[in-house]
Short mmCIF file of C-alpha atoms in Angstrom, two decimals:
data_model
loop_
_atom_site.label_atom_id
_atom_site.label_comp_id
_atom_site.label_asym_id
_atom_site.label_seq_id
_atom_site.Cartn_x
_atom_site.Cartn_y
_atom_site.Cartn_z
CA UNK V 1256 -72.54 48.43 50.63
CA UNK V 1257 -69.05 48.22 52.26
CA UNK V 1258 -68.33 44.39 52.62
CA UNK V 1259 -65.76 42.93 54.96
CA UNK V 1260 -62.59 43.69 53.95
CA UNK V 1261 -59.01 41.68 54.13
CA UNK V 1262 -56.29 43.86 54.40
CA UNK V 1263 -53.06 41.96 53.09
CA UNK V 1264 -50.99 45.33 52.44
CA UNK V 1265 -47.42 43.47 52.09
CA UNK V 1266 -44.86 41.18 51.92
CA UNK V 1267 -43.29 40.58 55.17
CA UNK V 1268 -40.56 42.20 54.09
CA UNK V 1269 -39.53 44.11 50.76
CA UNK V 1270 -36.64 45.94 49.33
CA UNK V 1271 -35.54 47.47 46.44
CA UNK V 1272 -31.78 48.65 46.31
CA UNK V 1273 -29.18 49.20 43.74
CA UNK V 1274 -27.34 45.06 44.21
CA UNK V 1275 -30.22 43.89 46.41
CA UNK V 1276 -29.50 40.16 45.25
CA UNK V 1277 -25.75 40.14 47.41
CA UNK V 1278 -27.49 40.01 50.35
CA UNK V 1279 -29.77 37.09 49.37
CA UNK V 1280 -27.47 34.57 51.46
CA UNK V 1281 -28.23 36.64 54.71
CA UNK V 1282 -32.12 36.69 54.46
CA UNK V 1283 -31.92 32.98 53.97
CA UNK V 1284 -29.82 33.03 57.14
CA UNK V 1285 -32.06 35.19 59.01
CA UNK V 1286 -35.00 32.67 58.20
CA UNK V 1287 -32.74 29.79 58.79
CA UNK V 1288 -33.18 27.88 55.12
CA UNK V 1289 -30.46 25.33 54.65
CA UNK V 1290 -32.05 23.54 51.39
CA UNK V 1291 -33.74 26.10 49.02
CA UNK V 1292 -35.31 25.33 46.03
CA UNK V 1293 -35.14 27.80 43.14
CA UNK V 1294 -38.23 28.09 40.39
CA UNK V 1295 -36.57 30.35 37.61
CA UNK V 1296 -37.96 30.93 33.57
CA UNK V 1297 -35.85 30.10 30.86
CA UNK V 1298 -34.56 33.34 28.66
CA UNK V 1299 -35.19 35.33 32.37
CA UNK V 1300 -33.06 33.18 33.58
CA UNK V 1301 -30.16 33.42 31.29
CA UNK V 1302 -30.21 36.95 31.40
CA UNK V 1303 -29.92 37.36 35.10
CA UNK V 1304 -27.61 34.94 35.87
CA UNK V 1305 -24.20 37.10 36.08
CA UNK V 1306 -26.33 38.72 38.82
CA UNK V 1307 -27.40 35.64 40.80
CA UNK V 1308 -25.27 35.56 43.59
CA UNK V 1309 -23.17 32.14 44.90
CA UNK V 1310 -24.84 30.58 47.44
CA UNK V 1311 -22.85 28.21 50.27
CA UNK V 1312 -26.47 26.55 51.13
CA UNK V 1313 -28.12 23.66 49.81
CA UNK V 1314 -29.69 24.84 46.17
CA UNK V 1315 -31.73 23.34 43.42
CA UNK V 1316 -32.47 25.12 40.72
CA UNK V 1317 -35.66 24.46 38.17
CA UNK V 1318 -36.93 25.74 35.20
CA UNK V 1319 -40.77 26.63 36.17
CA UNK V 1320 -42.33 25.22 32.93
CA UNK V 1321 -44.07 27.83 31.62
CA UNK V 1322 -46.99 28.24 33.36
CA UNK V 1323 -48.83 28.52 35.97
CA UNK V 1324 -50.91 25.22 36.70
CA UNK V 1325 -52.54 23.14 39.25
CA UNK V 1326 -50.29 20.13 37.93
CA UNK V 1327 -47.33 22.41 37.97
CA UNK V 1328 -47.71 23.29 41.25
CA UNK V 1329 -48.76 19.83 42.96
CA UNK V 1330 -45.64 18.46 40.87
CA UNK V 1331 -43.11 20.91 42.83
CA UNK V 1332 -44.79 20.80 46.35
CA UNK V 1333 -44.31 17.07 45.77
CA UNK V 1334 -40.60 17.44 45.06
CA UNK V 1335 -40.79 19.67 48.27
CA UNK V 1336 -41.45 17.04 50.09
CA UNK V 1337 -38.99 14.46 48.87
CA UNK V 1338 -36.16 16.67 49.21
CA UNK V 1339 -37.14 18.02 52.37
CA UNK V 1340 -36.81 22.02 50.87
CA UNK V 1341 -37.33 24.40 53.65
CA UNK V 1342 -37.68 27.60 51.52
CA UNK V 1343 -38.43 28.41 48.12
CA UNK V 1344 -37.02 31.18 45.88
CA UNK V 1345 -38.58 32.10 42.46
CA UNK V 1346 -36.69 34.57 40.19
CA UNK V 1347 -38.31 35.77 37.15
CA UNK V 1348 -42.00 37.18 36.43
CA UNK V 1349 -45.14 37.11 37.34
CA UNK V 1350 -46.01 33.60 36.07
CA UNK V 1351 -42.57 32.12 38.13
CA UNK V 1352 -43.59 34.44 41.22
CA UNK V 1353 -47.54 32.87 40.78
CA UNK V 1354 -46.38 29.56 40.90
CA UNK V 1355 -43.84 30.03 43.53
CA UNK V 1356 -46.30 31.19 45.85
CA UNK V 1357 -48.84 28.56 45.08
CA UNK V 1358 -46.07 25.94 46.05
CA UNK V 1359 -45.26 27.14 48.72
CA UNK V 1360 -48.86 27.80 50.17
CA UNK V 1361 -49.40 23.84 49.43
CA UNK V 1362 -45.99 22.85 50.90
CA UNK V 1363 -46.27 25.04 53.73
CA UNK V 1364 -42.96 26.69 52.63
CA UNK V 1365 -41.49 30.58 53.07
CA UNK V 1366 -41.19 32.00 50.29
CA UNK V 1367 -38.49 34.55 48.75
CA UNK V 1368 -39.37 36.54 44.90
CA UNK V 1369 -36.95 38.20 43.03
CA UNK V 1370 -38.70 40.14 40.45
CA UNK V 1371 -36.40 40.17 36.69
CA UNK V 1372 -39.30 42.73 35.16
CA UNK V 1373 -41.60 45.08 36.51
CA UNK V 1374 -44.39 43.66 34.32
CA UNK V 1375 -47.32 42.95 37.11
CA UNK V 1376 -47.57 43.23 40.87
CA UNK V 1377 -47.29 39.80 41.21
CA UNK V 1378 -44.28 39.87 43.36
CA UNK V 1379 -45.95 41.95 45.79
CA UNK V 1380 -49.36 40.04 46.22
CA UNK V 1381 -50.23 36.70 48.10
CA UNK V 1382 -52.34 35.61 45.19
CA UNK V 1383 -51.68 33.56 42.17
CA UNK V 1384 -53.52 33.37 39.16
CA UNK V 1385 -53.62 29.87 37.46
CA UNK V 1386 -53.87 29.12 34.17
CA UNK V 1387 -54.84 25.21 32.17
CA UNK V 1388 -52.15 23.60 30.03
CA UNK V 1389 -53.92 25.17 27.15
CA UNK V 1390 -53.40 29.18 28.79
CA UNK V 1391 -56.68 29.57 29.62
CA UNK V 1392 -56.87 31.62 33.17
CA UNK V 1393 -59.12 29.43 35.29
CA UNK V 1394 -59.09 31.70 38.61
CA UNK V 1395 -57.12 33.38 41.23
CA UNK V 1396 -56.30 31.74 44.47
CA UNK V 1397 -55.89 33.93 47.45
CA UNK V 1398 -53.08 32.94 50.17
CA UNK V 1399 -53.55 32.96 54.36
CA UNK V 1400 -50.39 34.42 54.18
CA UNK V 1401 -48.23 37.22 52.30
CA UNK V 1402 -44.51 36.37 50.35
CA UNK V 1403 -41.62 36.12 53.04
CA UNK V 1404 -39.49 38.55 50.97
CA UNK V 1405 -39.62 40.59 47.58
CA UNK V 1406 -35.88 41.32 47.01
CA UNK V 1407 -35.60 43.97 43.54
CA UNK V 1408 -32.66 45.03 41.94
CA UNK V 1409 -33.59 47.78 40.11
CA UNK V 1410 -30.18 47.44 37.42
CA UNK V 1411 -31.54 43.77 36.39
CA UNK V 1412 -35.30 45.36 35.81
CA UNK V 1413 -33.00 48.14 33.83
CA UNK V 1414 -31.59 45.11 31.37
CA UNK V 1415 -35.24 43.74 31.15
CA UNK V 1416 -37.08 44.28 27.70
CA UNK V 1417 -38.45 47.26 26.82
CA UNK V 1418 -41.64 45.56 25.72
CA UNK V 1419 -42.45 43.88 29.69
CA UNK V 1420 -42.30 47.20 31.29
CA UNK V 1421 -44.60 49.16 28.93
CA UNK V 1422 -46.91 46.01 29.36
CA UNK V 1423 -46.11 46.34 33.16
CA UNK V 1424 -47.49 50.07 32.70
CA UNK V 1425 -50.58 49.11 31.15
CA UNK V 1426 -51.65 46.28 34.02
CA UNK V 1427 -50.60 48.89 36.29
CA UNK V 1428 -52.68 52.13 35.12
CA UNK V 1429 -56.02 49.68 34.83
CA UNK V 1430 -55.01 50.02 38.86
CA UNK V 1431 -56.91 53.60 38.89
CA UNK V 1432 -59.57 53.06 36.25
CA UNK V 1433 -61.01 49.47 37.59
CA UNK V 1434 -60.67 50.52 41.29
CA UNK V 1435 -62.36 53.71 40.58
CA UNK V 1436 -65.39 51.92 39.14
CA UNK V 1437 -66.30 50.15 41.84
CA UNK V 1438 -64.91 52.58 44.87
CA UNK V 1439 -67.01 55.54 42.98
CA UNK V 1440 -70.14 53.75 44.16
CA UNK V 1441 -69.14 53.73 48.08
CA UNK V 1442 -71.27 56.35 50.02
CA UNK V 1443 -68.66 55.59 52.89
CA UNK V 1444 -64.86 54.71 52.31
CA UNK V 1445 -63.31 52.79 54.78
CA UNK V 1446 -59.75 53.42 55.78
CA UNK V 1447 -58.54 50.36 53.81
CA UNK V 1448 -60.44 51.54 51.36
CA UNK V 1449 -58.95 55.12 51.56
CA UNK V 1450 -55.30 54.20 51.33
CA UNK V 1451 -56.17 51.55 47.90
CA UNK V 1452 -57.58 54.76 46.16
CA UNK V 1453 -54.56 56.89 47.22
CA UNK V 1454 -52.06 54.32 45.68
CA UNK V 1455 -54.37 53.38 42.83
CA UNK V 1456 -54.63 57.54 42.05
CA UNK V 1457 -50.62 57.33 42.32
CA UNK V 1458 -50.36 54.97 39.87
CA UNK V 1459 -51.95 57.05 36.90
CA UNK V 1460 -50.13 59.95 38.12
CA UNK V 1461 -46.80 58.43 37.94
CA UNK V 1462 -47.37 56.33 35.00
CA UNK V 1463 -49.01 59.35 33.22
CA UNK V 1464 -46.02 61.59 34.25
CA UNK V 1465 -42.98 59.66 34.21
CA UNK V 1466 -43.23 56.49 32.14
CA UNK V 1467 -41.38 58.27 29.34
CA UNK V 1468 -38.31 58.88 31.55
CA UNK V 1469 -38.52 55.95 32.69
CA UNK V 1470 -38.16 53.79 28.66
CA UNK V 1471 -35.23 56.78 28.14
CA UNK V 1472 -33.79 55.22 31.11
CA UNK V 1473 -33.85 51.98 29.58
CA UNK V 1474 -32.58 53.16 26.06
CA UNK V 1475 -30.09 55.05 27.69
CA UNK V 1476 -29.41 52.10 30.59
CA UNK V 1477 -28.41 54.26 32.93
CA UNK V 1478 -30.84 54.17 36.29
CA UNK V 1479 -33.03 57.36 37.07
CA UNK V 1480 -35.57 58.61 39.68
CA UNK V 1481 -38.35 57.87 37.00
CA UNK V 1482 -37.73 54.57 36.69
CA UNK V 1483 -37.42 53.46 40.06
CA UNK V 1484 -40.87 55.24 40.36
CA UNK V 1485 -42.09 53.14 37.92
CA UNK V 1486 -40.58 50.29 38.89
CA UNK V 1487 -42.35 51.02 42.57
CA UNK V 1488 -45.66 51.85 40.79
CA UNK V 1489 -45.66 48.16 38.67
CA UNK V 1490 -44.88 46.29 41.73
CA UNK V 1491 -45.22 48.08 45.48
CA UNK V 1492 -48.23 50.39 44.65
CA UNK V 1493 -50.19 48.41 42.30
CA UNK V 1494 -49.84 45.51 44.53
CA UNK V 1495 -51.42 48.30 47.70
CA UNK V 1496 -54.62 48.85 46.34
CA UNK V 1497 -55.60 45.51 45.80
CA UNK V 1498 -53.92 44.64 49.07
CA UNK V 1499 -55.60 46.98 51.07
CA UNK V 1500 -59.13 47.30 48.85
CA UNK V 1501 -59.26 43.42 48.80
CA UNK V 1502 -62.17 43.14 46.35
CA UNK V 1503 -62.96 47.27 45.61
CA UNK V 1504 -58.71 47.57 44.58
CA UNK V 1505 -58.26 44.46 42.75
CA UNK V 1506 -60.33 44.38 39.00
CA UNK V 1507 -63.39 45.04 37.37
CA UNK V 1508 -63.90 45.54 33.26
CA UNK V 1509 -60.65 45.73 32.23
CA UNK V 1510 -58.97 42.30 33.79
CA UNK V 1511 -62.51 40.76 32.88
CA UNK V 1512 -61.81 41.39 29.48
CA UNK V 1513 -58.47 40.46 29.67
CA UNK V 1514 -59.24 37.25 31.10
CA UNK V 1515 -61.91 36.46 28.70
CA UNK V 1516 -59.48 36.99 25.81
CA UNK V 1517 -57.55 34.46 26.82
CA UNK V 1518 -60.27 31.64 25.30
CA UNK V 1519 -58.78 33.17 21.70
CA UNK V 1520 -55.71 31.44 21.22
CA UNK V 1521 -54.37 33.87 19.10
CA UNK V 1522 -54.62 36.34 21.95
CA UNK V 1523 -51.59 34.36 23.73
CA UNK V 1524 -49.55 35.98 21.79
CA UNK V 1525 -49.87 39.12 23.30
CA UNK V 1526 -48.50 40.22 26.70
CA UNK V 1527 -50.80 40.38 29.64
CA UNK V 1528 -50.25 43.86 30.14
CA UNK V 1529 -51.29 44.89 26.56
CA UNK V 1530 -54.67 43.09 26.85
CA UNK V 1531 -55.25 44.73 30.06
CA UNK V 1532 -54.69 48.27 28.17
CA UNK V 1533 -57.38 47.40 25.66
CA UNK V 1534 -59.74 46.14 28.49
CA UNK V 1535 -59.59 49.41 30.23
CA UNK V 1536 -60.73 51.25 26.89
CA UNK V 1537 -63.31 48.48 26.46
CA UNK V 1538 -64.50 49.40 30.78
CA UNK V 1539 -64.49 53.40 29.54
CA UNK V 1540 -66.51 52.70 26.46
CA UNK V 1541 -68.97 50.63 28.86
CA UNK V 1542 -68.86 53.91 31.27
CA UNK V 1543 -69.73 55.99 28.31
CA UNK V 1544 -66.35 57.96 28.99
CA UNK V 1545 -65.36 59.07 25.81
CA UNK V 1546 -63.46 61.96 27.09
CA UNK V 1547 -60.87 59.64 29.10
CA UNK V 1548 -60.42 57.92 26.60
CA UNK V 1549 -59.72 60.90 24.19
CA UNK V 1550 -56.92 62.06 26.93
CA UNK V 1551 -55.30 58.47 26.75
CA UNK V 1552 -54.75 57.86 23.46
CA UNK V 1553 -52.03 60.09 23.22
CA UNK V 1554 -50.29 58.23 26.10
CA UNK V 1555 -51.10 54.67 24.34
CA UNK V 1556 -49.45 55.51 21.40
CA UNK V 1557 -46.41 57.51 22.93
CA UNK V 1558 -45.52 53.47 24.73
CA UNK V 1559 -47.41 51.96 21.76
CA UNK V 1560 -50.30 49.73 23.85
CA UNK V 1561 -53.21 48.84 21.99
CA UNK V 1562 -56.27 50.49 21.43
CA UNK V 1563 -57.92 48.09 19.45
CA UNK V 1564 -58.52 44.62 18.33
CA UNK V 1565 -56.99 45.37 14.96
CA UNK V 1566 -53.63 46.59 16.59
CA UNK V 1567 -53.12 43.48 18.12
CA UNK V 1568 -53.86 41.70 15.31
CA UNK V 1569 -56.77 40.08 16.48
CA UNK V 1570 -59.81 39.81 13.82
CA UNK V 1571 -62.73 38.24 15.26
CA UNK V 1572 -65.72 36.27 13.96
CA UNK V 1573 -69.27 36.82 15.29
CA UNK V 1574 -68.79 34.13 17.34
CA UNK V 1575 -65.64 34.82 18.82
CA UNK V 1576 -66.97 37.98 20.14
CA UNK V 1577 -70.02 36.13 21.50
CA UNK V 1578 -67.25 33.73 23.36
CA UNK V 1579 -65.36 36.63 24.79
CA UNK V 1580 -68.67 38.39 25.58
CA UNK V 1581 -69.64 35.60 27.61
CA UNK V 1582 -66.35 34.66 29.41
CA UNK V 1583 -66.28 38.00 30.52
CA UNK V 1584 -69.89 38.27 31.96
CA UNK V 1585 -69.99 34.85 33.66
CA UNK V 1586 -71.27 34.58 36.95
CA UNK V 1587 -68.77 35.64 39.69
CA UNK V 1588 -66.91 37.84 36.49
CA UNK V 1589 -65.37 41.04 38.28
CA UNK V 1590 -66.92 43.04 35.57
CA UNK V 1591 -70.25 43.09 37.25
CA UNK V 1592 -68.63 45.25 40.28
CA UNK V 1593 -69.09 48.16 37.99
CA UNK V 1594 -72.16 50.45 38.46
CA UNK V 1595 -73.56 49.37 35.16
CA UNK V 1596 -75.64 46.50 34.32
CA UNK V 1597 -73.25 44.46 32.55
CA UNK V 1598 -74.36 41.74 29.98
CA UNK V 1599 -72.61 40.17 27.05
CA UNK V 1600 -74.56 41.77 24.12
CA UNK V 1601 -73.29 45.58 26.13
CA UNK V 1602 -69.40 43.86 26.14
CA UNK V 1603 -69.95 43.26 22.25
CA UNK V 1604 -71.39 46.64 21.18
CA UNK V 1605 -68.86 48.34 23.17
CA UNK V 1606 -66.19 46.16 21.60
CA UNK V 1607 -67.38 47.22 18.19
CA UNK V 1608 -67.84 51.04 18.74
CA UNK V 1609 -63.99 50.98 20.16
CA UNK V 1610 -62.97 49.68 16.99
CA UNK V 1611 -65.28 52.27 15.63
CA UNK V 1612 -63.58 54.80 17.57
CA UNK V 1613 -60.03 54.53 17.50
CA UNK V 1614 -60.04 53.95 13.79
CA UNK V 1615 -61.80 56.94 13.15
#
């Protein structure tokens, strides 16, 4: 069954240390960019600032625009060009770091992140997901080649809210659950395939075990060995399995779901992370695993993720779960790398009897 597999384990270089940022000026150095351009969000941005460090090179710096889109990008690798950038920086989340990477693939440009949450591995992987003008995810574009430098500084994730990191926990912890779906069904497991599982069953473990140190952390904002782990688990280990699983570490039900939620509009209200977290009870309920999900819900509710439609407010019609039902069974859909036979009348039932459940 074992296809051929990718291995794109890394950034060229990462590191996470306690004022990373200072020695931003020297990697630019080392990679001899003169005229940077930097993609930043807006309140991110504001927030981080006091720990942006002065530059003496050639800078520019750009609000991102909110999303990450074809136009977006082809606007910026087109300003590239005209200013003759020979690096790009993007500092903010995962939508900055997607569309930092997807400029630079198309204007053939290194590229430097510096994560300001721990909310999704997107720092870590050479992938972007892209989105329409309307926040509808269209696909995921894989890159020839991985992100120059990740650069963390684990006090301005510290000063990030709350909120992003317990979303950042959810994406992460689908990491076991979706991988495990599809790797379950391997008679033989590759060595790739081998170290994915590994990080993916680190992930649960050190969500499951130290996320709660980790928010104290936060509340208390003062830096512990739990939340760097946590930190590391969001970002370098999530961003392992699907690195080195390629397509058996990267999603299955859960990000299916996700994605197909985002044709409700009044799903873009909630963070990607949280969605993910209800898509991974939705894959359980699918797997008939009534048991994991019994053990989880105590851990949902300790960081508050959702467990339902109704706690994210989101009251559908018949038809809207026929929409979702369908998104998230189309052709090519990740969802149909689980074991089961997946169709959109199965997505809807199981849907329902989660509601079912978690209200009982």
């Amino acid at each position: 069954m074992t296809k051929q597999l990718i291995v794109r384990g890394a950034p060229q270089e990462y590191k996470l240390k306690a004022h990373a940022w200072d020695s931003l000026e020297s990697h630019l150095n080392r990679r001899n960019i003169k005229n940077v351009l930097i993609l930043h969000g807006e309140k991110s941005w504001e927030a981080v600032k006091p720990y942006f460090p002065e530059l003496s090179i050639t800078t520019a710096y750009h609000y991102y625009g909110g999303q990450c889109t074809d136009a977006a990008a082809e606007s910026f690798a087109s300003l590239c060009n005209q200013k003759k950038f020979d690096g790009i920086i993007a500092v903010g989340g995962g939508k900055v770091a997607d569309l930092g990477k997807f400029v630079a693939y198309k204007a053939h440009l290194p590229i430097i992140i510096l994560p300001t949450l721990a909310a999704t591995c997107a720092a870590y992987t050479p992938l972007s997901v892209v989105y329409d003008e309307a926040g509808i995810m269209l696909r995921y574009d894989i890159f020839p080649k991985a992100s120059d430098l990740v650069l963390i500084d684990p006090a301005v994730i510290l000063a990030s809210p709350r909120e992003l990191m317990i979303a950042g926990i959810g994406d992460t912890l689908a990491k076991w659950y979706e991988s495990h779906a599809i790797i379950s069904q391997l008679t033989v497991k590759p060595i790739e395939v081998q170290v994915a599982e590994f990080a993916a069953q680190k992930c649960r473990e050190i969500l499951i075990t130290e996320s709660s140190a980790a928010l104290e952390a936060m509340a208390q904002n003062q830096l512990n060995q739990a939340f760097i782990d946590v930190v590391e688990a969001n970002i370098l280990l999530a961003g392992m399995v699907g690195g080195f699983g390629d397509e058996y570490g990267r999603t299955a039900g859960a990000h299916s779901l996700h994605d197909a939620m985002t044709v409700l509009p009044g799903s873009h209200q909630q963070l990607h992370g949280n969605k993910v977290a209800y898509g991974i009870l939705v894959q359980l309920m699918i797997e008939e695993n009534l048991t994991e999900i019994e053990q989880l819900l105590p851990f949902y509710h300790q960081l508050n993720l959702p467990t339902s439609l109704a706690e994210m407010n989101l009251h559908l019609t018949e038809e809207e779960y026929q929409a979702v039902a369908e998104r998230a069974c189309a052709p090519g859909e990740m969802i149909h790398l689980m074991k089961q036979t997946i169709t959109p009348d199965l997505v809807i039932q199981k849907m329902k009897a989660l509601e079912a459940f978690t209200q009982e």
